[in-house]
Every structure is written in C-alpha cells, then in structure tokens.
mmCIF file of C-alpha atoms in Angstrom:
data_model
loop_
_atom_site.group_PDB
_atom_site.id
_atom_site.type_symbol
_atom_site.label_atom_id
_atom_site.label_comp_id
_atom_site.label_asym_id
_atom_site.label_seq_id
_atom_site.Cartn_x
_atom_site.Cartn_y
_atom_site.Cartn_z
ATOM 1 C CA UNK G 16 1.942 -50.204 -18.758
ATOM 2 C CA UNK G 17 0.500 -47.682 -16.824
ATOM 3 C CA UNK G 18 0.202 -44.307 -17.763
ATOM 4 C CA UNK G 19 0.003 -42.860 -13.885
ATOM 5 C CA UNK G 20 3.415 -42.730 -14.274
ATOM 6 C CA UNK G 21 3.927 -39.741 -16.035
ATOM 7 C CA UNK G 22 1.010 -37.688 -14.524
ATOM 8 C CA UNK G 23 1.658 -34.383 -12.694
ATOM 9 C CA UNK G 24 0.262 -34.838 -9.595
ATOM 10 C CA UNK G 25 2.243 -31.381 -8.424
ATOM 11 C CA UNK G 26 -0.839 -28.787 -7.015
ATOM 12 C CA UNK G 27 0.931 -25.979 -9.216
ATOM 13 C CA UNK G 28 -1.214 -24.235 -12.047
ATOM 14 C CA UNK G 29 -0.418 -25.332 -15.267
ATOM 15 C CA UNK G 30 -1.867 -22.133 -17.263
ATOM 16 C CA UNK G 31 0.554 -19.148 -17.040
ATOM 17 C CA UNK G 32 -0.249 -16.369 -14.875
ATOM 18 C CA UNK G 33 0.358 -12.800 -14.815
ATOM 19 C CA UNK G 34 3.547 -11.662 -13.046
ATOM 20 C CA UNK G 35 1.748 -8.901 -11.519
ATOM 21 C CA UNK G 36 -1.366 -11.733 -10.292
ATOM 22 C CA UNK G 37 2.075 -14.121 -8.706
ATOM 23 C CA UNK G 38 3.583 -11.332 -6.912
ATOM 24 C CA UNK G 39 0.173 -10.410 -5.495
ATOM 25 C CA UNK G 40 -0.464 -14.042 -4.371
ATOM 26 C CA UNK G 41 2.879 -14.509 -2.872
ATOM 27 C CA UNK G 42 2.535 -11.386 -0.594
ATOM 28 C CA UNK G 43 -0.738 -12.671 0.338
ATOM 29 C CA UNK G 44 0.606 -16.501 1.089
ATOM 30 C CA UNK G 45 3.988 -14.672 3.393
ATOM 31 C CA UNK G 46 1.464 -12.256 4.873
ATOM 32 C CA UNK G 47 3.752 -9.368 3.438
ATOM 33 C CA UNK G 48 0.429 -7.429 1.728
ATOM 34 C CA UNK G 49 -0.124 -5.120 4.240
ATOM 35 C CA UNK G 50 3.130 -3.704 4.745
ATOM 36 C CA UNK G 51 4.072 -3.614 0.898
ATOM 37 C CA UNK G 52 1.162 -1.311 0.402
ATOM 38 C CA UNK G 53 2.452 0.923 3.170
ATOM 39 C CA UNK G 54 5.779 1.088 1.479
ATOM 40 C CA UNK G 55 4.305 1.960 -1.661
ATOM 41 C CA UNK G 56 1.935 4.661 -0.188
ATOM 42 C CA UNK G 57 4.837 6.392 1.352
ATOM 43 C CA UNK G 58 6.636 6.100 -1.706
ATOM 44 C CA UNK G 59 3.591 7.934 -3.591
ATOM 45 C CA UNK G 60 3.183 10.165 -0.842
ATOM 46 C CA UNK G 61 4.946 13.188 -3.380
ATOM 47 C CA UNK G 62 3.213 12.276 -6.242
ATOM 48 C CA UNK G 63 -0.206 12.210 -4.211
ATOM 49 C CA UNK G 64 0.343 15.622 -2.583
ATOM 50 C CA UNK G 65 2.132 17.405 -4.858
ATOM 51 C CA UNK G 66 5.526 19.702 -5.082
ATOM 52 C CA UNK G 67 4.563 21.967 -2.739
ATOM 53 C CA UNK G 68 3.724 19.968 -0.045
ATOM 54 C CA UNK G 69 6.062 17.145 -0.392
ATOM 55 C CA UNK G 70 8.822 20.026 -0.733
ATOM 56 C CA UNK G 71 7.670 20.612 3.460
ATOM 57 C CA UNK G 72 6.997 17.391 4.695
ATOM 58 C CA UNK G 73 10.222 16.165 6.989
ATOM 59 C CA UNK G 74 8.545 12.283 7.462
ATOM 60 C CA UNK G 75 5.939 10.392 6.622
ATOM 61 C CA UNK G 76 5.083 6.679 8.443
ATOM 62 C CA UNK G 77 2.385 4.101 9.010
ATOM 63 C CA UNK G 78 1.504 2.782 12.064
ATOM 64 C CA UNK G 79 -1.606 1.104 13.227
ATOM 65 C CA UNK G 80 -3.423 2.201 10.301
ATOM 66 C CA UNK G 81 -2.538 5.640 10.703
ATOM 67 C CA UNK G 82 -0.758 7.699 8.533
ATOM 68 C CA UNK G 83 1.682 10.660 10.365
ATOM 69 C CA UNK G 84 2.830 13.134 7.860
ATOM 70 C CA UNK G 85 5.259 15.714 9.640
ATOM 71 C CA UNK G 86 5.198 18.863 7.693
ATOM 72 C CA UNK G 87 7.523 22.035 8.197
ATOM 73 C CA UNK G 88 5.033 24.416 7.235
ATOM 74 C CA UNK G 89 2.818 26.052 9.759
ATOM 75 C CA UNK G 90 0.291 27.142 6.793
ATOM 76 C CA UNK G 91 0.345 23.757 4.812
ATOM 77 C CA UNK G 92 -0.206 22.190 7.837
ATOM 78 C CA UNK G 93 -3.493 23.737 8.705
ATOM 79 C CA UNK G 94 -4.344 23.446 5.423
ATOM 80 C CA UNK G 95 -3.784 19.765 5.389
ATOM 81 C CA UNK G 96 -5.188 18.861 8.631
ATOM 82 C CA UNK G 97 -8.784 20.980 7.886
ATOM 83 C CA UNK G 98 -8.675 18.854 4.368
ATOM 84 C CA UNK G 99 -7.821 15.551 6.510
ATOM 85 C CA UNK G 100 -11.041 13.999 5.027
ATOM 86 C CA UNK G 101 -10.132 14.472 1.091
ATOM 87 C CA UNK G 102 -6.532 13.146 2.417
ATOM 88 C CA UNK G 103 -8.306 9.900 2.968
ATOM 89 C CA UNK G 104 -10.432 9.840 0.597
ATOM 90 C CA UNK G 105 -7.664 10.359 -1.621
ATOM 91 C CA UNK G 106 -5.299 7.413 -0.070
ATOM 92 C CA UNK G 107 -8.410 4.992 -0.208
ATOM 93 C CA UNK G 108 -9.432 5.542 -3.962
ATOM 94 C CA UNK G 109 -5.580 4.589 -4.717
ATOM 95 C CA UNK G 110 -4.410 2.269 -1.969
ATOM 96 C CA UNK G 111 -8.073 0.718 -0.945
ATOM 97 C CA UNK G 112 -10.200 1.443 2.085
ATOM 98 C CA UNK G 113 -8.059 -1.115 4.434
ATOM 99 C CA UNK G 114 -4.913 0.419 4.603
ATOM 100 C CA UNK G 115 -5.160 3.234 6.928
ATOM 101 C CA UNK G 116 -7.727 4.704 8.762
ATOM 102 C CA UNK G 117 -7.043 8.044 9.910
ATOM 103 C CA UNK G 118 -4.027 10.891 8.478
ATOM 104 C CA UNK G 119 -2.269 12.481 11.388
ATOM 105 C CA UNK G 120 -0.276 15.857 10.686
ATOM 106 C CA UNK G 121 2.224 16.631 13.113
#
C-alpha cells in the first residue's frame, strides 16, 4: 500500500500566515499594490496634513506618481508648495519612496 496516496502535493503553505502578510501577497500576485497604496495615501491625506489644511483642500489625486493637492487657500498654498520637499519627505517615510515622486499644489 502506498502511502503517495495521501500526500499533499498542493504548492499552498502549510504554516499559517499573517492576514496582514496574505493580503499583501495577493495585491502583489493581481498587481493591485500600487494603486491600494494610493488609495490609502489619499485617505491619510487629513491625518498627514492636519485640520487646518485638510479643512482647505477641495481634491487630492495620484497620477503618474504625482500627487495634486488642490487647496482653497491662497496662504496655505504658498505655504505648502515652498515646504513641497518636507511634503515628500513626509509621504515617503509613511507610504515608501516608490509611490510618488513629486507633490503638485494647484
């Protein structure tokens, strides 16, 4: 009697993995990574900036790595676009260095 029989030959991983580690890999495996993070970095976009600025901004949107924020507020805004650099800096510490490239304020 053989005992091939009852082997798993499946390519599935037996141990158990995080839920957070299997939602990661299946965004990765549908090539859904990329715009997941963009969702969740609008999403944040309040909590990054703050009351005060999220209270003026109209829109925010990703496209080709760049990040338009459309604020209301003709002071914010110059504030925001001569601290452009920290914007980044800020977006890449949370989000990772490949998600956008540049921040836009319109």
């Amino acid at each position: 009697m053989s005992t091939d029989k009852y082997r798993d030959f499946s390519a599935r991983k037996k141990e158990a993995t995080p839920m957070s580690d299997a939602f990661e890999d299946l965004l990765r495996v549908y090539k859904l990574k990329d715009r997941y993070d963009e969702k969740a970095l609008i999403q944040a976009w309040p909590e990054i900036m703050g009351k005060t600025v999220a209270s003026r901004t109209t829109s925010v949107f990703i496209k080709e790595k760049k990040l338009f924020a459309s604020i209301s507020s003709g002071p914010v805004k110059q504030e925001l676009r001569m601290n452009q650099s920290k914007l980044v800096q800020l977006i890449h510490e949370r989000f990772g260095k490949e998600l956008i490239d540049e921040v836009v304020i319109l």
